C-alpha positions as a Markdown table, in Angstrom:
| # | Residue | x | y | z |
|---|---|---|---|---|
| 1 | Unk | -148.3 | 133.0 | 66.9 |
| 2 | Unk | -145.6 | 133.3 | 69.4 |
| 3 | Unk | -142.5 | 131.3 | 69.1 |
| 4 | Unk | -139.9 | 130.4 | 72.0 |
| 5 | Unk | -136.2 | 129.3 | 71.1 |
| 6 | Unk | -135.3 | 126.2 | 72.2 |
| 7 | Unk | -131.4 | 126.2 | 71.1 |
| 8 | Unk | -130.0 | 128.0 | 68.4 |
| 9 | Unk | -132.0 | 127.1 | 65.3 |
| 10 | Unk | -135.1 | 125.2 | 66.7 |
| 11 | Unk | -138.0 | 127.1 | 67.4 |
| 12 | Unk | -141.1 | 125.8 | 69.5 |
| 13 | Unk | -144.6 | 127.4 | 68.6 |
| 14 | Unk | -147.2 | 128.0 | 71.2 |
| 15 | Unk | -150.8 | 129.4 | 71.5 |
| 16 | Unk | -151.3 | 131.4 | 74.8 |
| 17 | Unk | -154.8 | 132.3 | 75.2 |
| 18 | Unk | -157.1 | 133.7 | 77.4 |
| 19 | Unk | -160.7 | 133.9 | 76.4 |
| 20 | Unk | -162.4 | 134.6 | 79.9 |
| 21 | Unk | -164.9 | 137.5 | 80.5 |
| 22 | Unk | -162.9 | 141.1 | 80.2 |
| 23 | Unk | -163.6 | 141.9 | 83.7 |
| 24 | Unk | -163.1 | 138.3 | 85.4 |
| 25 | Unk | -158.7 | 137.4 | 85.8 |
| 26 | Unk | -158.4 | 133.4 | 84.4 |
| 27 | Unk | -158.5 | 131.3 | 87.4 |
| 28 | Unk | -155.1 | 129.6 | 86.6 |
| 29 | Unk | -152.9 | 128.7 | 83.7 |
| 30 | Unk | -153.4 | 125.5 | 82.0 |
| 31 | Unk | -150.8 | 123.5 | 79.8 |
| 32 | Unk | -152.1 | 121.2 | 77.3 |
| 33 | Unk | -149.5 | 118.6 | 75.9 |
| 34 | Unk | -150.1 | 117.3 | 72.5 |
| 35 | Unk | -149.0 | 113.7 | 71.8 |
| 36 | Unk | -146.9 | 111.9 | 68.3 |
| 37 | Unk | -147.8 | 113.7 | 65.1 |
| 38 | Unk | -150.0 | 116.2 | 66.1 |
| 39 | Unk | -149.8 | 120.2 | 67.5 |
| 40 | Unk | -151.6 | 122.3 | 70.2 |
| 41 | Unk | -154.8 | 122.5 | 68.0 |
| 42 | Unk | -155.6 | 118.7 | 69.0 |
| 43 | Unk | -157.0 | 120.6 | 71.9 |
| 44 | Unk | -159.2 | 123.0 | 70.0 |
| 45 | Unk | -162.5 | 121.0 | 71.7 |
| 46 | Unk | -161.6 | 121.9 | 74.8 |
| 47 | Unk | -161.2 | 125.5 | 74.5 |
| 48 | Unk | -164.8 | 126.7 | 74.7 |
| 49 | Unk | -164.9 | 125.1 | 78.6 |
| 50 | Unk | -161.4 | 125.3 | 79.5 |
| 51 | Unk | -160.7 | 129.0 | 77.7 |
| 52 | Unk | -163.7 | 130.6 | 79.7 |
| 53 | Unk | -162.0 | 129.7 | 83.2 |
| 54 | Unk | -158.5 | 129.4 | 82.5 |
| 55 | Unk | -155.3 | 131.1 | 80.2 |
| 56 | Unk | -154.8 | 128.0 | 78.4 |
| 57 | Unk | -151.7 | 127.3 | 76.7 |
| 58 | Unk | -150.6 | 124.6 | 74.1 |
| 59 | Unk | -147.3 | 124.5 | 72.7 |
| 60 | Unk | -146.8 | 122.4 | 69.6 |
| 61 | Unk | -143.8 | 119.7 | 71.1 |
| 62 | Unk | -140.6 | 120.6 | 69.4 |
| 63 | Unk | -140.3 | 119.1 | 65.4 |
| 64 | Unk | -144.5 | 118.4 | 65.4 |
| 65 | Unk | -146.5 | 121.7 | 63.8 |
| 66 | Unk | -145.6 | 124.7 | 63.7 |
| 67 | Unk | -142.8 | 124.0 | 65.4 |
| 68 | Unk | -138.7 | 123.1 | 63.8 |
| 69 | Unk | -138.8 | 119.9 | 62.6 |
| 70 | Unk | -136.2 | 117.4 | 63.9 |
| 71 | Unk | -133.7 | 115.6 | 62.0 |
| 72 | Unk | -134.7 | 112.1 | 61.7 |
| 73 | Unk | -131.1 | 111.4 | 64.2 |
| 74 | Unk | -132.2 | 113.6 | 66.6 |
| 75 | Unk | -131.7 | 111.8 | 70.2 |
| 76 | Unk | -135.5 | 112.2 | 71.4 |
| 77 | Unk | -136.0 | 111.1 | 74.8 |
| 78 | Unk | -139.5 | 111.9 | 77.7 |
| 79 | Unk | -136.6 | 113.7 | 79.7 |
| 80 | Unk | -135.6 | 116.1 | 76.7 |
| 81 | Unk | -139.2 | 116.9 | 75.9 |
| 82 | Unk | -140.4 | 117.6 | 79.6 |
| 83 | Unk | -137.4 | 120.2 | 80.3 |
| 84 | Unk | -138.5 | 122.0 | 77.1 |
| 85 | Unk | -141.9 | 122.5 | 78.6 |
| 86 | Unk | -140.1 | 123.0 | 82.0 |
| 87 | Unk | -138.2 | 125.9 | 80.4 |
| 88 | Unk | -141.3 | 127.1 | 78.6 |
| 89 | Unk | -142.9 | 127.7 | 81.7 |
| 90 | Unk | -139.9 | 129.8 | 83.2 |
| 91 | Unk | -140.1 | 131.6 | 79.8 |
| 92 | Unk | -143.8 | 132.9 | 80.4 |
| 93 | Unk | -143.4 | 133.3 | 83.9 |
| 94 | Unk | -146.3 | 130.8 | 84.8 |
| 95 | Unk | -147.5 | 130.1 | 88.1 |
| 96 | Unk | -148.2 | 126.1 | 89.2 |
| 97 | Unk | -149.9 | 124.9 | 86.2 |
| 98 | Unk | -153.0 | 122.7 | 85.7 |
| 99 | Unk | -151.0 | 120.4 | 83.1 |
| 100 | Unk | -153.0 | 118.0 | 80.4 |
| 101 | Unk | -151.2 | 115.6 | 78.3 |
| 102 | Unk | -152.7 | 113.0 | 76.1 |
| 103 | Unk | -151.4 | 110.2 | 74.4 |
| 104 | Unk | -147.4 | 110.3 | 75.3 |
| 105 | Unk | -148.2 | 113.6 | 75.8 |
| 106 | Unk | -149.0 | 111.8 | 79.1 |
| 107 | Unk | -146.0 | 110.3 | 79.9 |
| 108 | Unk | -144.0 | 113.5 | 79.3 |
| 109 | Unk | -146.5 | 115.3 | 81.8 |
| 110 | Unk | -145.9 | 112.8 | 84.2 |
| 111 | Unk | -142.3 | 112.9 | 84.1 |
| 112 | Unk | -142.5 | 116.6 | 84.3 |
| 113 | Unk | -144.9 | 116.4 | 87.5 |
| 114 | Unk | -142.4 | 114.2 | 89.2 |
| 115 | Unk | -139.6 | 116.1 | 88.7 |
| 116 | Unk | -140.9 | 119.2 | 89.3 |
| 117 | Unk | -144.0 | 119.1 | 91.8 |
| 118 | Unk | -143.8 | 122.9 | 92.3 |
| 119 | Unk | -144.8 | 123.6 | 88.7 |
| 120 | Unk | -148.0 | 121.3 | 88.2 |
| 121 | Unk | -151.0 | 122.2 | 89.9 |
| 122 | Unk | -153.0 | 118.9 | 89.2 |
| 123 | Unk | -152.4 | 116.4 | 86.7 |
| 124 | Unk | -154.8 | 115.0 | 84.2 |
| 125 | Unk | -153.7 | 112.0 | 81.9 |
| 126 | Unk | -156.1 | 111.6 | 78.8 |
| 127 | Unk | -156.2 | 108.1 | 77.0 |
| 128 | Unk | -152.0 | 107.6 | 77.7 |
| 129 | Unk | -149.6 | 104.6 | 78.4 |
| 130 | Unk | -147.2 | 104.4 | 81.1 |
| 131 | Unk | -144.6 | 102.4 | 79.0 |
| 132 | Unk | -144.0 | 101.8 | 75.5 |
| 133 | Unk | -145.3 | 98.2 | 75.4 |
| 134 | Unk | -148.3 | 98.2 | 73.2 |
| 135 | Unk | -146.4 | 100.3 | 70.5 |
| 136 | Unk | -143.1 | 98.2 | 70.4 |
| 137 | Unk | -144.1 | 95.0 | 69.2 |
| 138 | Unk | -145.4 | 97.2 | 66.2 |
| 139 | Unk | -143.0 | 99.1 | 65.7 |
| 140 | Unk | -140.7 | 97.4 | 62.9 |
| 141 | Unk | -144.1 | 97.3 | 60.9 |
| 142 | Unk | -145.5 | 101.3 | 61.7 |
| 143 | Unk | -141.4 | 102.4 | 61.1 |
| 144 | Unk | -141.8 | 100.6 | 57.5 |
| 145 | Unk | -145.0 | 101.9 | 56.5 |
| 146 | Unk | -144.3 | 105.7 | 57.3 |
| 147 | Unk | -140.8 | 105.3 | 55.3 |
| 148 | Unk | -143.1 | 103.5 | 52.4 |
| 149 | Unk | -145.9 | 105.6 | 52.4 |
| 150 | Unk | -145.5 | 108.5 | 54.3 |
| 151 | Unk | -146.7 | 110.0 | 57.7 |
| 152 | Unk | -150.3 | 110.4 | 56.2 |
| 153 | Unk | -150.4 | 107.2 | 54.7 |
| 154 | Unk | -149.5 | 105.7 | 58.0 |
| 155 | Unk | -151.8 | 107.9 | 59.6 |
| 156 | Unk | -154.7 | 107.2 | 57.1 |
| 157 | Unk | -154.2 | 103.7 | 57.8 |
| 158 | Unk | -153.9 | 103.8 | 61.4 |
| 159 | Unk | -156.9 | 106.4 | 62.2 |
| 160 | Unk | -160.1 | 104.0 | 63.1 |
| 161 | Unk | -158.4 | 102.0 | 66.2 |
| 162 | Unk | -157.2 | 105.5 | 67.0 |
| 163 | Unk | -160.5 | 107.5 | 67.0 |
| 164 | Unk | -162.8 | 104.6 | 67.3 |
| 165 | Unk | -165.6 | 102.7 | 65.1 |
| 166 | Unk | -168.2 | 106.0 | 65.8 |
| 167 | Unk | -165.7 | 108.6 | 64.6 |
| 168 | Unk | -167.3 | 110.2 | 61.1 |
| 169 | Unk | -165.7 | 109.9 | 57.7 |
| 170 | Unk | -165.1 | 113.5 | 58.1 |
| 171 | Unk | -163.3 | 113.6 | 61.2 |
| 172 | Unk | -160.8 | 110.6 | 60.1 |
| 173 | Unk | -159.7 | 112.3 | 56.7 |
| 174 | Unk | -159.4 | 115.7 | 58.9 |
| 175 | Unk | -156.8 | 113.8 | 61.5 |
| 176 | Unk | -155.0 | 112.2 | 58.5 |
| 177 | Unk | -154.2 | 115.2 | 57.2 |
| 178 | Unk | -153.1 | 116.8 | 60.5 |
| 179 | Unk | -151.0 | 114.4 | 61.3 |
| 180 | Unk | -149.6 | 113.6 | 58.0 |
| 181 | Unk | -148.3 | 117.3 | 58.1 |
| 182 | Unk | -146.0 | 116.3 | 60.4 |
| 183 | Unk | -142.4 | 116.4 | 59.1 |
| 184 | Unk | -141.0 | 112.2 | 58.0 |
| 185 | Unk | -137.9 | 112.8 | 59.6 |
| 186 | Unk | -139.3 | 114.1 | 62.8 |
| 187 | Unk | -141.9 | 111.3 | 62.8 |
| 188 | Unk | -139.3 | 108.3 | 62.1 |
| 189 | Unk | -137.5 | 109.7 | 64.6 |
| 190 | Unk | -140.0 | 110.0 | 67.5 |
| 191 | Unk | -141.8 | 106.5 | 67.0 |
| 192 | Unk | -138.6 | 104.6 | 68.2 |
| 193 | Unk | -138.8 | 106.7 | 71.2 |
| 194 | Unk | -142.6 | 105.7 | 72.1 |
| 195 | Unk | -141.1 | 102.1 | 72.1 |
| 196 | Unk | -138.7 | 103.1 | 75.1 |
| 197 | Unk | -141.3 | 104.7 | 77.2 |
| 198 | Unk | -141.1 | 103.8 | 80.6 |
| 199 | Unk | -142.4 | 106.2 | 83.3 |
| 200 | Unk | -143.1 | 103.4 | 86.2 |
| 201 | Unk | -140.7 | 105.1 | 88.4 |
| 202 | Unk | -141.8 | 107.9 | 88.3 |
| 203 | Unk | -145.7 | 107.2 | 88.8 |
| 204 | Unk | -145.6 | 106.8 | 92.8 |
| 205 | Unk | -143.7 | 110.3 | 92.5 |
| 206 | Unk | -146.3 | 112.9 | 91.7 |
| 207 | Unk | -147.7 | 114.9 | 94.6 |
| 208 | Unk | -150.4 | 116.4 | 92.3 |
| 209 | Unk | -154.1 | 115.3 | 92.4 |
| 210 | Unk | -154.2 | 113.2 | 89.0 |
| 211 | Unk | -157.3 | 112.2 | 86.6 |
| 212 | Unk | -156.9 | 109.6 | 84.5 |
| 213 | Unk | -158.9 | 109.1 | 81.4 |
| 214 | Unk | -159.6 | 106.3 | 79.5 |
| 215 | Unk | -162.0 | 104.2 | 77.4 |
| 216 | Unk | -162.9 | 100.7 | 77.7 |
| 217 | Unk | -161.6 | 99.5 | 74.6 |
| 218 | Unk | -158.2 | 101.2 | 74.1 |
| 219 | Unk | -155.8 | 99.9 | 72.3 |
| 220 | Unk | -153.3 | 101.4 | 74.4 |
| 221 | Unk | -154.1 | 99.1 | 77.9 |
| 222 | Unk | -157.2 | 97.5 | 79.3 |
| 223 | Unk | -158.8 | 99.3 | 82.1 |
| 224 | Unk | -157.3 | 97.1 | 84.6 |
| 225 | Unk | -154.0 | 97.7 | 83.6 |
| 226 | Unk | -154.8 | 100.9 | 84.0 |
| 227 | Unk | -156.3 | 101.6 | 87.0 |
| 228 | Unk | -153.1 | 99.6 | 88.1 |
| 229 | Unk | -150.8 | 102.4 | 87.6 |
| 230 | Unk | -153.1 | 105.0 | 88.6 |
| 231 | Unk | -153.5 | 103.4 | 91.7 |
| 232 | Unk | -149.7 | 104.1 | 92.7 |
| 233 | Unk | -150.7 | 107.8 | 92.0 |
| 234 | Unk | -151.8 | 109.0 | 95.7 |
| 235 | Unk | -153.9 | 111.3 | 94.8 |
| 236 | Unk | -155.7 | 109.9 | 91.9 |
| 237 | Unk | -158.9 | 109.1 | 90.4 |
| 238 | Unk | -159.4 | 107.4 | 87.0 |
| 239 | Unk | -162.6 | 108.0 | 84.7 |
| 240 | Unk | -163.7 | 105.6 | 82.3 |
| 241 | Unk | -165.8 | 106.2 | 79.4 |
| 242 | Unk | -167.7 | 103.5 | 77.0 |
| 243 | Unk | -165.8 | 104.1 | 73.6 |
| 244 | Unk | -163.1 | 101.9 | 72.1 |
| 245 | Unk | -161.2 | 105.2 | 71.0 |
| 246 | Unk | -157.3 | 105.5 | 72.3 |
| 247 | Unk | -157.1 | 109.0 | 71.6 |
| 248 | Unk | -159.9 | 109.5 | 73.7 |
| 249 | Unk | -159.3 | 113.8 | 74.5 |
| 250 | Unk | -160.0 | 114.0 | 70.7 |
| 251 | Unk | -163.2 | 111.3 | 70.2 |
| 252 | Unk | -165.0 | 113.0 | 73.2 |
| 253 | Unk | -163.6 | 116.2 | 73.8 |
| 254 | Unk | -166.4 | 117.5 | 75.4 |
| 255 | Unk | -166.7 | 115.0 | 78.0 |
| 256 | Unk | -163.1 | 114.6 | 79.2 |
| 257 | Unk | -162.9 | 118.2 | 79.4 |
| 258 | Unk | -166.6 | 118.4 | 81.8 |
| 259 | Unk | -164.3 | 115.7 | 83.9 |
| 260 | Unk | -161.0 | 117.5 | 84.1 |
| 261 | Unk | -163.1 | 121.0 | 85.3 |
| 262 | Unk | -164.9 | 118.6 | 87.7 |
| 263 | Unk | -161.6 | 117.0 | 89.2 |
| 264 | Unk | -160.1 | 120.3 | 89.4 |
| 265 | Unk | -162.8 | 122.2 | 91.0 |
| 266 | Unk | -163.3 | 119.0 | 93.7 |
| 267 | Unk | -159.6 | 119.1 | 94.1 |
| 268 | Unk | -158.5 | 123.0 | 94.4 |
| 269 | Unk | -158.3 | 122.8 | 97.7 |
| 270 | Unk | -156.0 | 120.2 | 98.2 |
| 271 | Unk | -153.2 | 122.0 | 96.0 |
């Protein structure tokens, strides 16, 4: 798979795809942002709808897959990450991109769609916070536990409130693994940035038409609190769905994906 250099010595892997009819051009580029411990294949469910229509890229966040993992000092921060998707764009020569972040994937999509409103197409948000508030009071705890038992000890440990009380047996052990592949200093590094989340400012700021995703019982805001911030997005709509799974692009893949092609088709002509 293609690689693009970030600085001298860190590498960022990314799958560019496009897996529309030989005689039919994609219809636009989408960008799929992967959130903490996991890689572009988190989006694997939404290929078969998404990769018909679309060149769909998914670039595995610098130190998470395949890409260079990050000493555990590195100096992570939402504006770091969004430039090296920012720059990843210039590198492919992208048009305006449909962009797709889930988890804190989200927030670094949304800090990228203020900044730069002539890259991002339309927005969609799946199962993310605004702010690091319902990950810092657990934070001395989670820290502990990955140091003690490693990233997929933490991640075993962690996986039901993440993909909900119907997720299979299966499923969990196959997300543990995933993201207990993910490199410990990378990991113990990135956590104490999720507690510093804050992307309130920049919520009012995005020009794009926005979907929001979430479920009724995540664990990562109630639905009022988040229809609150979705609210200050102008042109936004926000799509709830009757799981208590937080990581909601991966638990129903299928559906948030039918939702997404909806909101973009409804709202192409606005862009």
């Amino acid at each position: 798979m293609p690689i693009f250099e970030l600085e001298p010595g860190v590498t960022m892997l990314y799958r560019d795809d496009d897996f529309t009819d030989g005689w039919r051009a994609p219809e636009g580029v989408a960008l799929f942002l992967h959130g903490n411990g996991e890689s572009g294949v988190a989006w694997n469910g939404w290929m078969p709808s998404f990769g018909r229509r679309f060149r769909v890229v998914r670039p595995d966040m610098r130190g998470f897959g395949g890409s260079t993992p990050m000493p555990i000092d590195y100096p992570w921060s939402v504006d770091a990450l969004a430039d090296d998707y920012r720059r990843l764009i210039a590198h492919l020569g992208l048009e305006p991109v449909h962009l797709i972040g889930a988890k804190t994937g989200g927030p670094i999509a949304m800090r990228l769609a203020a900044e730069h409103p002539e890259l991002v197409r339309s927005l969609t948000l799946v199962g993310c916070p605004e702010n690091g508030e319902a990950a810092a009071p657990n934070m001395p705890a989670m820290y502990e536990q990955m140091d003690r038992e490693g990233v997929e000890g933490w991640a075993r440990a962690t996986m039901r409130r993440r993909l909900g009380s119907d997720a299979p047996p299966q499923m969990l052990e196959g997300w543990s693994k995933l993201m207990g592949s993910t490199a410990k200093s990378t990991q113990l590094g990135y956590v104490q940035m999720c507690a510093r989340i804050d992307i309130a400012p920049d919520v009012p700021r995005i020009a794009a038409p926005a979907l929001v995703i979430t479920t009724v019982g995540s664990g990562l805001g109630s639905v009022e609190q988040t229809r609150a911030w979705q609210q200050r997005i102008a042109r936004s709509e926000l799509f709830v769905i009757d799981a208590d799974s937080y990581h909601v692009a991966v638990s129903h893949p299928e559906l948030c994906a039918r939702a997404a092609l909806d909101f973009i088709d409804r709202t192409a002509s606005l862009v």
